[in-house]
Amino acid sequence: MPACSFATIDGRYNFQTPQTLIAHDINNLHAWIMGVIAVIFVAVFGVMFYSIFKHRKSSGHSARHFHENTTVEILWTLIPALILVVMAWPAAKVVLAQKDTRDAEVTIKATGYQWFWGYDYLDYGFGYKSKLATPRDQIENYKDKGQAKGEHYLLEVTEPLVVPVGTKVRVLTTSNDVIHSWGMPAFGVKQDAIPGFIRDTWFKADRVGTFRGQCVELCGRDHGFMPIVISVVSKDDFKTWVDKKQKDAKAAADDPNKVWKLDEMIARGKTVYDANCAACHKADGAGGGPFPALAGSKIANGPIAGHLDIVLHGKGAMPSWQGLSDTEIAAVITYERHSFGNKMTDMLQPKDVKAARK
């Protein structure tokens, strides 16, 4: 691969500074191909403009009539073909290297949701949701409320993806609803997350630090609100973090056979609603745009089986929420039916949701 690189150019005018070998290769390939394109541009347009100027009518030249020239036609077919082959060889090497996920030491499943990412550490048995952490006051009417935008506006999350430095990490991408795309420019990574399919990519971070990307596939109303943040830590720190997450996951695991009391279920449901539903249906259940109000709605005040079916399978702009646990779905539906002025008397238990999934 050519040694030239644009890596030191300010990231505002070029790619982000590469942090992986693949990203370095992409930068170098980009610089080299742009150099080839520049040479072709100068050569072709230089000859064209010279011919136009040198043989203009005002200088005494007149147009000549001529027909095909076999030699010229062979040359202008063969030369571009050879140029394409020369450009394609290093490009193919980089693309093949991007797809080589063999011998990964850590495997993480990244699931796109409208609109956040879920990460499952398949080697360690735990997972979590990574959502936008930028306060809504910074997004909605921040000028009126006097709250300035933060340093990492729309690029901060509740929990970053944590990986060890110098380790090959394989990322399996899929989606719960529509097509998303998991992108991290500094690592030279972009992989679509498609419902019903598993795609994969990989990276190996060169240094410790925090790196930021975004969903790079237009996926709906809040497409711009699902950032990707990767925290690269030392291998010892990663081991300590994994131990803690495994303990936390075990402690937080719900007993699927537990029978909940109504007040407990409503309290749990409010937490689930605020974390997952309030962005579209609003904190007061007023709704907005394609998302209907829950206050006084036919859904929240109709048969509970229909309410559950919509949460599990989605409807219209409403995506499926099967990624939530049985307890979380039971809790949020119960909360919605007892809040926002709704006065239903029924409730769901986790076992009801489990049965409805089948």
JSON list of N, CA and C in Angstrom, two decimals, residues 253-260 326-327 349-352 354:
[
{"chain": "A", "resi": 253, "resn": "ALA", "atom": "N", "xyz": [-31.57, -9.59, 37.12]},
{"chain": "A", "resi": 253, "resn": "ALA", "atom": "CA", "xyz": [-32.42, -10.53, 36.38]},
{"chain": "A", "resi": 253, "resn": "ALA", "atom": "C", "xyz": [-33.74, -10.74, 37.11]},
{"chain": "A", "resi": 254, "resn": "ASP", "atom": "N", "xyz": [-34.82, -10.64, 36.38]},
{"chain": "A", "resi": 254, "resn": "ASP", "atom": "CA", "xyz": [-36.15, -10.84, 36.96]},
{"chain": "A", "resi": 254, "resn": "ASP", "atom": "C", "xyz": [-36.49, -12.31, 37.01]},
{"chain": "A", "resi": 255, "resn": "ASP", "atom": "N", "xyz": [-37.18, -12.70, 38.06]},
{"chain": "A", "resi": 255, "resn": "ASP", "atom": "CA", "xyz": [-37.70, -14.06, 38.16]},
{"chain": "A", "resi": 255, "resn": "ASP", "atom": "C", "xyz": [-38.94, -14.14, 37.26]},
{"chain": "A", "resi": 256, "resn": "PRO", "atom": "N", "xyz": [-38.89, -14.92, 36.17]},
{"chain": "A", "resi": 256, "resn": "PRO", "atom": "CA", "xyz": [-40.03, -14.95, 35.25]},
{"chain": "A", "resi": 256, "resn": "PRO", "atom": "C", "xyz": [-41.30, -15.54, 35.87]},
{"chain": "A", "resi": 257, "resn": "ASN", "atom": "N", "xyz": [-41.15, -16.21, 36.99]},
{"chain": "A", "resi": 257, "resn": "ASN", "atom": "CA", "xyz": [-42.31, -16.83, 37.63]},
{"chain": "A", "resi": 257, "resn": "ASN", "atom": "C", "xyz": [-42.89, -15.98, 38.77]},
{"chain": "A", "resi": 258, "resn": "LYS", "atom": "N", "xyz": [-42.27, -14.82, 39.00]},
{"chain": "A", "resi": 258, "resn": "LYS", "atom": "CA", "xyz": [-42.74, -13.96, 40.09]},
{"chain": "A", "resi": 258, "resn": "LYS", "atom": "C", "xyz": [-44.11, -13.38, 39.76]},
{"chain": "A", "resi": 259, "resn": "VAL", "atom": "N", "xyz": [-44.99, -13.36, 40.74]},
{"chain": "A", "resi": 259, "resn": "VAL", "atom": "CA", "xyz": [-46.30, -12.72, 40.58]},
{"chain": "A", "resi": 259, "resn": "VAL", "atom": "C", "xyz": [-46.21, -11.33, 41.23]},
{"chain": "A", "resi": 260, "resn": "TRP", "atom": "N", "xyz": [-46.37, -10.30, 40.41]},
{"chain": "A", "resi": 260, "resn": "TRP", "atom": "CA", "xyz": [-46.18, -8.93, 40.87]},
{"chain": "A", "resi": 260, "resn": "TRP", "atom": "C", "xyz": [-47.48, -8.35, 41.42]},
{"chain": "A", "resi": 326, "resn": "ASP", "atom": "N", "xyz": [-39.98, -10.07, 29.36]},
{"chain": "A", "resi": 326, "resn": "ASP", "atom": "CA", "xyz": [-41.39, -10.32, 29.67]},
{"chain": "A", "resi": 326, "resn": "ASP", "atom": "C", "xyz": [-41.87, -9.41, 30.79]},
{"chain": "A", "resi": 327, "resn": "THR", "atom": "N", "xyz": [-41.04, -9.25, 31.79]},
{"chain": "A", "resi": 327, "resn": "THR", "atom": "CA", "xyz": [-41.41, -8.41, 32.93]},
{"chain": "A", "resi": 327, "resn": "THR", "atom": "C", "xyz": [-41.53, -6.95, 32.51]},
{"chain": "A", "resi": 349, "resn": "GLN", "atom": "N", "xyz": [-49.05, -10.07, 33.90]},
{"chain": "A", "resi": 349, "resn": "GLN", "atom": "CA", "xyz": [-47.94, -10.69, 34.61]},
{"chain": "A", "resi": 349, "resn": "GLN", "atom": "C", "xyz": [-46.92, -11.17, 33.57]},
{"chain": "A", "resi": 350, "resn": "PRO", "atom": "N", "xyz": [-45.65, -11.34, 33.94]},
{"chain": "A", "resi": 350, "resn": "PRO", "atom": "CA", "xyz": [-44.65, -11.80, 32.98]},
{"chain": "A", "resi": 350, "resn": "PRO", "atom": "C", "xyz": [-45.03, -13.09, 32.26]},
{"chain": "A", "resi": 351, "resn": "LYS", "atom": "N", "xyz": [-45.69, -13.99, 32.96]},
{"chain": "A", "resi": 351, "resn": "LYS", "atom": "CA", "xyz": [-46.07, -15.27, 32.35]},
{"chain": "A", "resi": 351, "resn": "LYS", "atom": "C", "xyz": [-47.07, -15.06, 31.20]},
{"chain": "A", "resi": 352, "resn": "ASP", "atom": "N", "xyz": [-47.89, -14.00, 31.29]},
{"chain": "A", "resi": 352, "resn": "ASP", "atom": "CA", "xyz": [-48.84, -13.70, 30.22]},
{"chain": "A", "resi": 352, "resn": "ASP", "atom": "C", "xyz": [-48.12, -13.28, 28.95]},
{"chain": "A", "resi": 354, "resn": "LYS", "atom": "N", "xyz": [-44.97, -14.05, 28.21]},
{"chain": "A", "resi": 354, "resn": "LYS", "atom": "CA", "xyz": [-44.24, -15.22, 27.72]},
{"chain": "A", "resi": 354, "resn": "LYS", "atom": "C", "xyz": [-45.15, -16.10, 26.88]}
]
